[in-house]
Structures are given as structure tokens and as C-alpha cells.
């Protein structure tokens, strides 16, 4: 047993030296967990920011001016006054995301209690901004109307108080930053292990391993622990330095529990990388095969959209994928501060899937080595 562990350890050290000698892969790892996390988190925002808005003010009253002045930065750009005949052309050209049309005699009708109608035209090309922006505009209008005409405000039957937990300011950066790290763990785990095996085949070093007293399981384990170690360390550093320090996103839970779960996750995704590599004849083919698999895993993992939004049959199909389980427990730990008692079911599922993937990859790897002989 100690001899086996020693061989696995030394083969893993060889993997680390091979990775160190590959500057392109080293740059990819550093870029993925630093610049990519920061730029995507700060650039791809789901909330409304600097949205272009136009006002068709056919009333020209104090109340309509008040509504126009309430569209403030950083949510909206300074509103632009346009005519009613310019609306279609302006929206077709993409000049404005929101166009608020205020009818004639709006203030007069509001004071008289005749409940005038406002029209809000929205460019829903960007659906997230359109949906959130509509809520923003509606809230602004209701607040300004209640302030300007307190005697005309309609009392609601209930007083609804909204309290947002885990992200009180509803900042998309808090969600995007952590999910970007999680997605990068999946992507690089597959790429590193698969590329390492393809590289050995292309350089002819796999034949050297075949003449040594080493089993296929030991070769696989060495690649799993070496490449998995690099990914886990890079992910933790990214969470601490980039996410928590640079982006000021709080990490609520235990990093050690996250590391434990990430190590379990490595057995499945690195095994998947080896499995893809065994059916690939070159690095280019490996990239073409792994790309749609990784895109599907990330999009259907729950890191982009909630799992409940997917069709029921697809939710059941994704049970065999390790990505949804890892995303679910990572969100529970890093966002909500969950302990092991709250995520043990996901950990158990991740362990079972990891063993299944590892055994499947090992069977295929043995066949590939037998063919190489």
C-alpha cells in the first residue's frame, strides 16, 4: 500500500513539473481565476445600471417634471425629452431601453382623482435589464405620486415589508463573482487533466509509463490529485483575494468545508477530463469534444439560472451530473453559511457520482493503454 501511494505521489509531482513547464497553461490558470473573475463580475450585471431612458412629456406640468427628475443615476442615464412621433424610430435604432409617455392633462387628471394612464415602452432585447428596469420605473412613479399627491394615494390592504437575506442590496456582483469561480473550477479541472493525458500521448511519454511497474489506476490517481490540487488552491486564492478582498463580496461559510467538497468534486470532473482524453486523438479534438460538454454542464448546473426553471425531465437528467450538486452546496456554504448538516446529501451524491465517473474513466483508460501496447 505504501509503495502504491509513493508511486502515485511521485507521478503527481511529475504532473506538477509538466504543468510548470507549460507557460500557456499556467497563464490560463492565473487569468481564469483572477482577471476573468473580476471582469465578468463587474461587467456582466443583472441589475439596472446606466439604462437609457426617454420621456415623452405631453403634459409639461410640475408633476411630469418631477417624474422625469426622479430617474436618477446610477440606475438611469439622464432622461432625454423626445416627441411622440420619434418613439418608434428611436427604439428601433436601440437608442433607448425605456420610453415613458406622459399624456396631456396628466397632473390635472391625477389631482381630480381620474386615475390617468402612463405608458412605458421597453426594449426587452436584454430581458434581465428590461424586467428589473420596469419594476424600478414603477416603484419610482408610485413613490413620486404618493409624495406629490398624498391625499390621492390609495391605501393598500396590507403593508408589505420586503427583507432580502444573504444579499441585502441585491447586487449581481455578489452572485456572479462566486459562480464564476465555481464554473472555472469545472472548466479547468476537465481541461488540465485531459490536456495532460493528450500531451503525454503526443510527446510519447505515455509509452515510458507503460514499461514501468505502474498500474492504470495509479496513473489516473496521480493526475487527479496533482491537477486537482492546483485547481483547489487557485480557487481558494481567487475567493479570498479577488472575490472577498478586491470585489468586497463576503464569504459567509467555512472555506475548509468548501475545500473538502471541492476535493470530492475533483474526482468526478478530472475523471471526466481523462475520459474525454481517451477518445481524443489530438489536442484539437479534445478541445472540440470538451467544449460542448463544459458549456452544457455550466448552463444546466444552476449557476446561471435556477434548476427549478428547467423542465422536470431535464432536472432528473442532470442528477447524474456532478455540477448541479457542487453548485448547490457551494451556494449554501459560501452564500448562506451552511454547515455540513445542511449539505451532507449533496456531498453524498457528489461522492457517489465521483466514484462512478472515476470507475468509468478507469475502464476506458485501461482499454486505451491496452491499445497503445
XYZ file of C-alpha atoms in Angstrom:
373
model
C 0.000 0.000 0.000
C 2.780 2.432 0.891
C 4.576 1.586 -2.352
C 1.414 2.378 -4.318
C 0.924 5.683 -2.506
C 4.574 6.560 -3.066
C 4.274 5.887 -6.806
C 1.071 7.936 -7.016
C 2.758 10.787 -5.151
C 5.857 10.784 -7.373
C 3.797 10.583 -10.561
C 1.768 13.534 -9.268
C 4.952 15.515 -8.716
C 5.865 14.736 -12.322
C 2.482 16.152 -13.368
C 3.161 19.349 -11.442
C 6.555 19.749 -13.115
C 4.923 19.174 -16.519
C 2.363 21.849 -15.731
C 5.083 24.222 -14.575
C 6.887 23.712 -17.887
C 3.756 24.699 -19.816
C 3.607 28.529 -19.667
C 0.413 28.736 -21.717
C -1.487 26.558 -19.253
C -0.066 28.477 -16.287
C -1.190 31.777 -17.814
C -4.639 30.268 -18.436
C -4.982 29.234 -14.786
C -3.917 32.633 -13.465
C -6.114 34.510 -15.942
C -9.170 32.332 -15.296
C -9.145 32.801 -11.515
C -8.157 36.494 -11.482
C -8.882 38.720 -14.486
C -11.763 36.587 -15.774
C -13.478 36.526 -12.380
C -13.077 40.277 -11.841
C -14.093 41.435 -15.336
C -17.125 39.162 -15.600
C -18.317 40.040 -12.085
C -18.043 43.789 -12.594
C -19.072 43.863 -16.261
C -21.937 41.377 -16.515
C -24.503 42.966 -14.203
C -28.092 41.791 -13.953
C -29.442 44.840 -12.146
C -30.295 48.095 -13.897
C -27.299 50.390 -14.364
C -26.960 53.399 -16.668
C -30.068 52.433 -18.618
C -31.007 54.900 -21.340
C -34.465 56.415 -20.863
C -36.542 58.891 -22.861
C -39.590 60.889 -21.748
C -42.492 61.890 -23.982
C -43.890 64.737 -21.874
C -47.147 65.949 -23.398
C -48.286 67.462 -20.095
C -45.364 69.787 -19.276
C -46.558 70.124 -15.697
C -44.809 70.198 -12.343
C -45.787 66.568 -11.732
C -44.433 65.329 -15.056
C -41.205 67.240 -14.451
C -40.968 65.621 -11.024
C -41.287 62.159 -12.574
C -38.582 62.987 -15.102
C -36.189 64.261 -12.440
C -36.738 61.107 -10.358
C -34.918 58.973 -12.950
C -31.534 59.230 -11.263
C -28.077 57.793 -11.754
C -26.574 55.234 -11.434
C -29.732 53.348 -12.380
C -30.619 55.540 -15.351
C -28.842 57.952 -17.616
C -30.177 61.498 -17.736
C -33.630 61.292 -19.368
C -33.973 62.687 -22.890
C -37.104 64.545 -23.954
C -38.442 63.346 -27.302
C -41.660 63.732 -29.253
C -44.305 61.058 -29.566
C -43.571 60.653 -33.277
C -39.925 59.797 -32.501
C -40.606 56.814 -30.222
C -40.740 54.020 -32.817
C -37.665 55.167 -34.715
C -35.661 55.724 -31.531
C -36.468 52.271 -30.137
C -35.866 50.566 -33.499
C -32.425 52.158 -33.537
C -31.733 50.972 -29.986
C -31.217 54.472 -28.622
C -33.339 53.917 -25.520
C -34.236 50.947 -23.338
C -37.189 52.707 -21.668
C -39.577 55.333 -23.024
C -42.104 56.809 -20.581
C -45.064 58.514 -22.249
C -46.904 61.075 -20.118
C -50.282 62.078 -21.633
C -51.773 65.602 -21.791
C -53.586 66.833 -18.664
C -51.819 64.186 -16.591
C -51.421 66.357 -13.481
C -54.960 67.722 -13.800
C -56.446 64.228 -14.032
C -54.293 62.955 -11.149
C -55.412 65.802 -8.856
C -59.033 65.211 -9.848
C -58.679 61.528 -8.996
C -59.438 60.338 -12.547
C -56.552 57.814 -12.497
C -54.632 58.821 -15.650
C -52.671 56.219 -17.580
C -48.938 56.282 -18.224
C -47.356 54.164 -20.955
C -43.908 52.613 -20.532
C -42.288 51.220 -23.695
C -39.469 48.768 -23.022
C -36.815 47.306 -25.289
C -36.863 43.722 -23.987
C -33.867 42.594 -26.045
C -31.936 42.450 -22.774
C -34.605 40.627 -20.761
C -32.987 40.867 -17.318
C -32.489 44.628 -17.525
C -35.945 45.099 -19.048
C -37.723 43.159 -16.317
C -35.791 44.717 -13.453
C -35.993 48.178 -15.009
C -39.770 48.002 -15.331
C -40.008 47.330 -11.605
C -37.624 50.223 -10.901
C -39.666 52.663 -13.004
C -42.953 51.513 -11.497
C -41.592 51.907 -7.976
C -40.260 55.386 -8.763
C -43.586 56.526 -10.229
C -45.622 55.203 -7.294
C -43.257 56.792 -4.780
C -43.287 60.188 -6.516
C -47.058 60.136 -6.937
C -47.553 59.294 -3.268
C -45.227 62.134 -2.264
C -46.643 64.733 -4.637
C -50.306 63.832 -4.078
C -50.543 62.389 -0.562
C -54.306 62.920 -0.392
C -54.832 60.942 -3.578
C -52.711 57.955 -2.567
C -54.677 54.727 -2.469
C -54.154 52.789 0.733
C -53.120 49.163 0.241
C -54.997 46.453 2.178
C -51.715 45.161 3.618
C -48.353 46.668 4.495
C -45.731 44.509 2.768
C -42.202 44.763 4.171
C -39.513 43.152 2.000
C -36.347 41.844 3.635
C -33.594 40.453 1.373
C -31.269 37.951 3.033
C -27.726 36.947 2.039
C -27.541 39.832 -0.489
C -29.416 42.761 1.083
C -28.513 45.278 -1.643
C -29.377 42.811 -4.434
C -26.002 43.268 -6.112
C -25.405 40.877 -9.009
C -21.650 41.078 -8.365
C -22.109 39.049 -5.183
C -23.696 36.232 -7.187
C -21.631 36.459 -10.381
C -18.224 36.525 -8.674
C -18.676 33.312 -6.694
C -20.417 31.488 -9.555
C -17.621 32.470 -11.915
C -15.107 30.777 -9.619
C -17.318 27.663 -9.379
C -17.710 27.441 -13.158
C -13.979 27.903 -13.644
C -13.288 25.008 -11.274
C -15.351 22.757 -13.549
C -13.808 24.032 -16.753
C -10.153 23.909 -15.743
C -10.452 20.567 -13.947
C -11.558 18.927 -17.175
C -9.085 20.818 -19.344
C -5.990 20.286 -17.187
C -6.349 16.541 -16.692
C -7.466 15.853 -20.246
C -4.746 18.022 -21.749
C -2.132 16.350 -19.547
C -3.057 12.914 -20.908
C -3.239 14.062 -24.527
C 0.102 15.846 -24.123
C 1.730 12.663 -22.843
C 0.382 10.744 -25.802
C 1.570 13.368 -28.302
C 5.042 13.581 -26.703
C 5.378 9.807 -26.468
C 5.870 9.756 -22.687
C 2.856 7.502 -22.210
C 4.942 4.651 -23.660
C 7.546 5.261 -20.949
C 4.873 4.799 -18.287
C 3.697 1.559 -19.863
C 7.078 -0.140 -19.358
C 7.192 0.875 -15.689
C 5.662 -1.202 -12.844
C 2.704 1.199 -12.608
C -0.985 0.371 -12.871
C -3.513 2.471 -14.841
C -5.272 3.329 -11.575
C -2.051 4.783 -10.169
C -1.519 6.879 -13.303
C -5.076 8.198 -13.072
C -4.827 8.925 -9.346
C -1.629 10.885 -9.864
C -3.260 13.081 -12.493
C -6.354 13.555 -10.349
C -4.550 14.669 -7.190
C -1.913 16.822 -8.912
C -4.239 18.746 -11.230
C -6.999 18.803 -8.619
C -4.613 20.334 -6.083
C -3.720 23.148 -8.476
C -7.390 23.919 -9.155
C -8.455 23.867 -5.499
C -5.578 26.110 -4.422
C -6.273 28.538 -7.280
C -9.997 28.590 -6.452
C -9.414 29.303 -2.752
C -6.931 32.079 -3.539
C -9.409 33.551 -6.006
C -12.186 33.515 -3.407
C -10.002 35.126 -0.737
C -8.052 37.649 -2.827
C -10.259 38.534 -5.804
C -13.791 37.885 -4.554
C -13.554 38.750 -0.855
C -10.818 41.402 -0.868
C -10.920 43.034 -4.312
C -14.668 42.800 -5.024
C -15.714 43.086 -1.335
C -18.053 40.100 -1.581
C -18.492 38.498 1.863
C -17.882 34.754 2.196
C -20.412 33.602 4.782
C -19.428 29.974 5.334
C -16.389 27.849 6.054
C -13.680 27.799 3.406
C -12.421 24.494 4.799
C -15.801 22.866 4.201
C -15.797 24.273 0.684
C -12.285 22.886 0.113
C -13.416 19.453 1.317
C -16.357 19.487 -1.109
C -14.160 20.806 -3.930
C -11.729 17.918 -3.415
C -14.608 15.437 -3.725
C -15.766 17.261 -6.847
C -12.326 16.868 -8.402
C -12.649 13.087 -8.584
C -15.614 13.356 -10.936
C -14.629 16.266 -13.185
C -10.971 15.277 -13.530
C -12.108 11.735 -14.327
C -14.381 13.246 -16.980
C -11.366 15.030 -18.446
C -9.442 11.745 -18.626
C -12.458 10.030 -20.191
C -12.679 12.671 -22.924
C -8.924 12.438 -23.499
C -9.088 8.672 -24.051
C -11.436 9.160 -27.015
C -9.466 12.093 -28.436
C -6.629 11.575 -30.873
C -5.219 15.100 -30.617
C -5.386 18.249 -28.502
C -7.628 19.928 -31.085
C -10.090 17.058 -30.992
C -10.049 17.104 -27.201
C -10.984 20.779 -27.268
C -13.823 20.241 -29.735
C -15.304 17.400 -27.664
C -14.911 19.057 -24.261
C -16.295 22.457 -25.311
C -19.992 21.489 -25.754
C -19.823 19.237 -22.686
C -18.493 22.050 -20.499
C -20.965 24.589 -21.868
C -23.849 22.236 -21.154
C -22.594 21.449 -17.649
C -22.235 25.122 -16.752
C -25.530 26.309 -18.245
C -27.515 23.464 -16.683
C -25.775 23.411 -13.308
C -27.880 26.077 -11.629
C -25.058 28.619 -11.630
C -26.704 30.709 -14.365
C -30.405 30.026 -13.905
C -32.203 28.187 -11.083
C -32.676 24.451 -11.519
C -36.415 24.888 -10.835
C -36.722 26.899 -14.070
C -35.766 23.847 -16.146
C -38.209 21.217 -17.406
C -38.773 18.428 -14.931
C -37.274 15.742 -17.180
C -34.109 17.825 -17.573
C -33.825 18.267 -13.802
C -33.937 14.490 -13.405
C -31.394 14.042 -16.199
C -28.958 16.448 -14.544
C -28.973 14.382 -11.330
C -26.159 12.258 -12.799
C -24.040 15.360 -13.441
C -21.769 16.428 -10.570
C -22.001 20.132 -11.446
C -25.530 20.850 -10.043
C -24.658 19.186 -6.728
C -21.410 21.147 -6.403
C -23.109 24.431 -7.318
C -25.910 23.775 -4.815
C -23.616 23.022 -1.884
C -21.214 25.834 -2.824
C -24.059 28.348 -2.791
C -25.241 27.009 0.563
C -21.765 27.229 2.106
C -20.398 30.430 0.569
C -23.623 32.478 0.461
C -25.731 31.223 3.341
C -23.050 29.959 5.732
C -24.438 26.402 5.778
C -22.669 23.678 7.740
C -22.122 20.041 6.888
C -25.504 19.086 8.335
C -27.202 21.179 5.637
C -25.199 19.881 2.661
C -24.489 16.250 3.539
C -26.989 14.957 0.988
C -25.257 16.855 -1.821
C -21.897 15.635 -0.522
C -23.144 12.035 -0.599
C -24.453 12.456 -4.147
C -21.175 14.071 -5.204
C -19.192 11.183 -3.713
C -21.314 8.553 -5.475
C -21.090 10.330 -8.832
C -17.339 10.803 -8.380
C -16.811 7.083 -7.775
C -18.987 6.258 -10.810
C -17.105 8.673 -13.077
C -13.720 7.517 -11.806
C -14.529 3.844 -12.383
C -15.904 4.566 -15.846
C -12.845 6.610 -16.790
C -10.545 3.923 -15.379
C -12.169 1.218 -17.535
C -11.791 3.342 -20.639
C -8.238 4.346 -19.676
C -7.195 0.698 -19.300
C -8.554 -0.080 -22.750
C -6.703 2.906 -24.221
C -3.439 1.749 -22.631
C -4.011 -1.798 -23.869
C -4.500 -0.448 -27.398
C -1.289 1.605 -27.049
C 0.649 -1.544 -26.251
